[in-house]
């Protein structure tokens, strides 16, 4: 071939180049436009260490970031790629099932896959990794040591059967029932049990261990060390776990050949993640049942709206107790009504005289549990003249009175002893709600000589001995465990929870009350004070939480709220939120409020939403709710995902997006 220029020969063509090994890395950055695998070159010296599922360090925009290898391939060397800098963990920590789950949850909750994986995969711990690899062992299916299955005859079905089940548990000895079901299921395939608190996890695990032994029962929770959490994760991937009991993060555990996920008391808000994507344990369990084909058992004493929706849509089957089982094992509940209050006369205050007499008589033969809705002395106070709720002058938080009569803000702890009502200029205050300490003080005066103890989040008593105090005043979730059950129970100020304006008020009230009443000995008495809704009263008397859940679900259908529609909250600068809403084609504007008035988890009152898009200052932050039918959910989520990616790529002001905010529903 002649040269184009005389005297110059063309260089030889490089028709063949050395192939390049490329790793597809999902980098752990919460940027929507980077929510996809990025390509990095695998250096020859790291070729054997970089495997799919391992954790690596890579360079991104001048920073060193963690990432997960989600694939690798060999391609012609046609472009320059940044190399992987180091391998953090040679042992794969991410499998295909977890990656698919993370992408599914991220899309449903408008989060990034890396945000979800940061919840699902614990931080690496080198010593744990070394110990797990050195002590690899197989865990065979457990053989029950002792098991009482008489309780199975209490139900209109079988909680051990395969499938998706919403199980209303008979209150008597519910932990033994749950443990037995886990033991039976674990003989077929591994089981994950998820509970809200460490106390529940330990009690459930201990009961399971009595049936199958301790070798095949493992626990995990947020209070465990990083070493333990990472070791459990690796053992799950290696197929070394048969029964795992843990708090909400346990639902992500990639247990090999998983057979079933059991979520206990799914309505407990402690089962919902505090950070994005704010998915609940039941949300993740439903996704795994759908994607992986595992069994799902939502078990509880009450019935959440979300669980009832699974039954209502025929996605799951209900499992309810037979009436004879409830008559034998549920407490006998009496609700004080208006007639009882009228008969009491002026004495029908916080603790009516008849209730005091009931407590005194019951305490002669056993322990009495008294549940109050709020901790503290006087958790909510109001102006004594105009009766408006007293609020902090600095942060507008609610004011409370301590046992030493000092008035403080519950949010910023500012001393507000020199209170002046901004509405009427009065200085005196009155109690709007009574807390556990004030209730205990009143009972001590009314029932002298009876030992009394208070259990709350501030001072928790886990277990009560028969020789301990006969009267226990406890807040919801802090009721001490007593072998054999309480002689009686009293629920005070029931409307404090049930009369709240939030949609979830009835659901949460039933969950709290059934939790307390389940600690009463079978067929023993209980009294509910201060409940004005007869529907809730009948549900307690008949021990029928399903009726309340069904009514709540029907109400949400009638007003077009979740779970019959998808509602997305947009929080951010007013001009940006307005522009996003205007770009949506399949969404209905539900309302807008200034961000400082938007409903939050600690807000005392619900904000009133404007049904139009009002004018706001350019620098003002607002919350806007948009709604779409369930059938259009994916379209709305796809549109918002594109908006997030565009705003992230162009470094625009952040707008927080939250799907079906838990504080609302």
CSV table of C-alpha atoms in Angstrom, one decimal, residues 104-288:
chain,number,residue,atom,x,y,z
A,104,UNK,CA,-38.1,-2.6,43.7
A,105,UNK,CA,-38.3,-0.8,47.0
A,106,UNK,CA,-36.4,2.2,45.7
A,107,UNK,CA,-38.8,2.7,42.9
A,108,UNK,CA,-41.9,2.3,45.1
A,109,UNK,CA,-40.6,4.8,47.6
A,110,UNK,CA,-38.8,7.3,45.4
A,111,UNK,CA,-35.4,6.5,46.8
A,112,UNK,CA,-32.1,5.5,45.3
A,113,UNK,CA,-31.0,1.8,45.2
A,114,UNK,CA,-27.9,2.7,47.2
A,115,UNK,CA,-30.1,4.2,50.0
A,116,UNK,CA,-32.0,0.9,50.2
A,117,UNK,CA,-28.8,-1.2,50.1
A,118,UNK,CA,-27.3,0.9,53.0
A,119,UNK,CA,-30.3,-0.4,55.1
A,120,UNK,CA,-30.0,-4.0,53.8
A,121,UNK,CA,-26.3,-4.6,54.0
A,122,UNK,CA,-24.5,-3.9,57.3
A,123,UNK,CA,-21.1,-2.3,57.4
A,124,UNK,CA,-18.2,-4.7,56.9
A,125,UNK,CA,-16.3,-5.9,59.9
A,126,UNK,CA,-13.0,-7.6,59.0
A,127,UNK,CA,-12.7,-9.8,62.1
A,128,UNK,CA,-16.3,-11.1,61.8
A,129,UNK,CA,-15.7,-11.9,58.1
A,130,UNK,CA,-12.6,-13.9,59.0
A,131,UNK,CA,-14.3,-15.7,61.8
A,132,UNK,CA,-17.4,-16.7,59.8
A,133,UNK,CA,-15.3,-18.0,56.9
A,134,UNK,CA,-13.1,-20.0,59.3
A,135,UNK,CA,-16.1,-21.5,61.2
A,136,UNK,CA,-18.3,-22.4,58.3
A,137,UNK,CA,-21.0,-24.9,59.3
A,138,UNK,CA,-24.2,-26.3,57.9
A,139,UNK,CA,-27.4,-25.9,60.0
A,140,UNK,CA,-29.9,-28.7,59.5
A,141,UNK,CA,-33.6,-28.3,60.0
A,142,UNK,CA,-34.4,-28.3,63.7
A,143,UNK,CA,-36.0,-31.2,65.4
A,144,UNK,CA,-38.5,-29.9,68.0
A,145,UNK,CA,-37.7,-30.9,71.5
A,146,UNK,CA,-41.2,-30.3,73.0
A,147,UNK,CA,-44.2,-28.7,71.4
A,148,UNK,CA,-47.8,-28.1,72.4
A,149,UNK,CA,-50.1,-27.6,69.4
A,150,UNK,CA,-53.4,-27.5,71.2
A,151,UNK,CA,-53.9,-23.8,70.3
A,152,UNK,CA,-54.2,-24.7,66.6
A,153,UNK,CA,-57.8,-25.8,67.3
A,154,UNK,CA,-58.6,-22.2,68.4
A,155,UNK,CA,-58.6,-21.0,64.8
A,156,UNK,CA,-60.6,-21.2,61.6
A,157,UNK,CA,-57.5,-22.3,59.7
A,158,UNK,CA,-53.9,-23.3,60.2
A,159,UNK,CA,-51.2,-20.7,60.8
A,160,UNK,CA,-48.5,-23.2,59.8
A,161,UNK,CA,-50.0,-23.7,56.3
A,162,UNK,CA,-48.1,-22.4,53.3
A,163,UNK,CA,-49.2,-19.1,51.7
A,164,UNK,CA,-49.9,-15.5,52.7
A,165,UNK,CA,-51.8,-15.2,56.0
A,166,UNK,CA,-53.0,-12.4,58.2
A,167,UNK,CA,-53.3,-13.9,61.6
A,168,UNK,CA,-55.3,-12.5,64.5
A,169,UNK,CA,-53.7,-14.2,67.5
A,170,UNK,CA,-55.7,-15.2,70.6
A,171,UNK,CA,-54.3,-13.1,73.4
A,172,UNK,CA,-53.5,-15.9,75.9
A,173,UNK,CA,-49.8,-16.8,75.7
A,174,UNK,CA,-49.3,-15.4,72.2
A,175,UNK,CA,-45.5,-15.8,72.3
A,176,UNK,CA,-45.8,-19.6,72.8
A,177,UNK,CA,-48.2,-19.8,69.9
A,178,UNK,CA,-45.9,-17.7,67.7
A,179,UNK,CA,-42.9,-19.8,68.7
A,180,UNK,CA,-44.6,-23.0,67.9
A,181,UNK,CA,-45.7,-21.9,64.4
A,182,UNK,CA,-42.1,-20.8,63.8
A,183,UNK,CA,-40.7,-24.2,64.9
A,184,UNK,CA,-43.1,-26.1,62.7
A,185,UNK,CA,-42.4,-23.9,59.6
A,186,UNK,CA,-38.6,-24.0,60.2
A,187,UNK,CA,-38.7,-27.8,59.7
A,188,UNK,CA,-39.6,-27.1,56.1
A,189,UNK,CA,-37.4,-24.0,55.3
A,190,UNK,CA,-35.7,-21.2,57.1
A,191,UNK,CA,-37.8,-18.5,58.8
A,192,UNK,CA,-37.3,-14.8,59.6
A,193,UNK,CA,-39.3,-13.3,62.5
A,194,UNK,CA,-39.5,-9.5,62.7
A,195,UNK,CA,-40.6,-7.6,65.9
A,196,UNK,CA,-40.5,-4.0,66.9
A,197,UNK,CA,-38.4,-4.0,70.1
A,198,UNK,CA,-35.4,-5.9,71.4
A,199,UNK,CA,-37.5,-7.1,74.4
A,200,UNK,CA,-40.0,-8.8,72.0
A,201,UNK,CA,-37.1,-10.2,70.0
A,202,UNK,CA,-35.5,-11.8,73.0
A,203,UNK,CA,-38.7,-13.2,74.4
A,204,UNK,CA,-39.7,-14.7,71.1
A,205,UNK,CA,-36.3,-16.2,70.5
A,206,UNK,CA,-36.1,-17.6,74.0
A,207,UNK,CA,-39.5,-19.3,73.6
A,208,UNK,CA,-38.5,-20.7,70.2
A,209,UNK,CA,-35.2,-22.0,71.7
A,210,UNK,CA,-37.3,-23.9,74.3
A,211,UNK,CA,-38.9,-25.8,71.5
A,212,UNK,CA,-36.0,-26.4,69.0
A,213,UNK,CA,-32.9,-25.7,71.1
A,214,UNK,CA,-30.6,-22.8,70.9
A,215,UNK,CA,-28.3,-23.9,68.1
A,216,UNK,CA,-30.6,-22.9,65.2
A,217,UNK,CA,-32.0,-19.7,66.6
A,218,UNK,CA,-30.2,-16.4,66.0
A,219,UNK,CA,-31.1,-12.9,66.9
A,220,UNK,CA,-30.1,-9.5,65.5
A,221,UNK,CA,-31.0,-5.9,66.2
A,222,UNK,CA,-29.8,-2.4,65.9
A,223,UNK,CA,-28.3,-2.5,69.4
A,224,UNK,CA,-26.0,-5.3,68.4
A,225,UNK,CA,-22.4,-4.7,67.6
A,226,UNK,CA,-21.3,-4.1,64.0
A,227,UNK,CA,-19.4,-7.3,64.2
A,228,UNK,CA,-22.5,-9.4,65.1
A,229,UNK,CA,-24.7,-7.8,62.5
A,230,UNK,CA,-22.1,-8.4,59.7
A,231,UNK,CA,-21.6,-12.0,60.9
A,232,UNK,CA,-25.3,-12.7,60.8
A,233,UNK,CA,-25.4,-11.3,57.3
A,234,UNK,CA,-22.6,-13.5,56.1
A,235,UNK,CA,-24.0,-16.6,57.8
A,236,UNK,CA,-27.4,-15.9,56.1
A,237,UNK,CA,-25.8,-15.7,52.7
A,238,UNK,CA,-23.8,-19.0,53.4
A,239,UNK,CA,-27.0,-20.9,54.3
A,240,UNK,CA,-26.1,-21.2,58.0
A,241,UNK,CA,-29.3,-19.7,59.5
A,242,UNK,CA,-32.5,-21.6,60.0
A,243,UNK,CA,-34.4,-19.2,62.4
A,244,UNK,CA,-33.6,-15.5,62.6
A,245,UNK,CA,-35.5,-13.3,65.0
A,246,UNK,CA,-34.8,-9.6,64.8
A,247,UNK,CA,-35.9,-6.0,64.8
A,248,UNK,CA,-37.0,-4.2,61.6
A,249,UNK,CA,-33.6,-4.5,59.8
A,250,UNK,CA,-33.9,-8.3,60.0
A,251,UNK,CA,-36.5,-8.3,57.2
A,252,UNK,CA,-33.7,-7.5,54.7
A,253,UNK,CA,-31.5,-10.4,55.7
A,254,UNK,CA,-30.6,-12.5,52.7
A,255,UNK,CA,-31.3,-15.9,54.3
A,256,UNK,CA,-30.5,-18.7,51.8
A,257,UNK,CA,-33.5,-20.8,50.7
A,258,UNK,CA,-35.9,-18.6,52.8
A,259,UNK,CA,-39.3,-20.2,53.4
A,260,UNK,CA,-41.3,-17.6,55.3
A,261,UNK,CA,-41.2,-14.1,56.9
A,262,UNK,CA,-43.3,-13.5,60.0
A,263,UNK,CA,-44.0,-9.9,61.0
A,264,UNK,CA,-45.3,-9.5,64.5
A,265,UNK,CA,-47.6,-6.5,65.2
A,266,UNK,CA,-47.0,-4.7,61.9
A,267,UNK,CA,-49.0,-1.6,63.0
A,268,UNK,CA,-46.2,-0.6,65.4
A,269,UNK,CA,-44.5,2.5,64.0
A,270,UNK,CA,-41.2,1.3,65.3
A,271,UNK,CA,-41.2,-1.2,62.4
A,272,UNK,CA,-41.0,1.8,59.9
A,273,UNK,CA,-37.6,3.1,58.9
A,274,UNK,CA,-36.8,6.6,60.1
A,275,UNK,CA,-34.7,7.5,57.0
A,276,UNK,CA,-35.4,7.1,53.3
A,277,UNK,CA,-37.0,5.0,51.9
A,278,UNK,CA,-39.1,4.9,55.2
A,279,UNK,CA,-40.5,1.5,54.2
A,280,UNK,CA,-42.1,-0.6,56.9
A,281,UNK,CA,-41.1,-4.1,57.7
A,282,UNK,CA,-44.4,-5.3,56.3
A,283,UNK,CA,-43.7,-3.4,53.0
A,284,UNK,CA,-40.4,-5.2,52.6
A,285,UNK,CA,-41.9,-8.6,53.6
A,286,UNK,CA,-44.7,-8.1,51.0
A,287,UNK,CA,-42.1,-7.3,48.4
A,288,UNK,CA,-40.0,-10.4,49.2
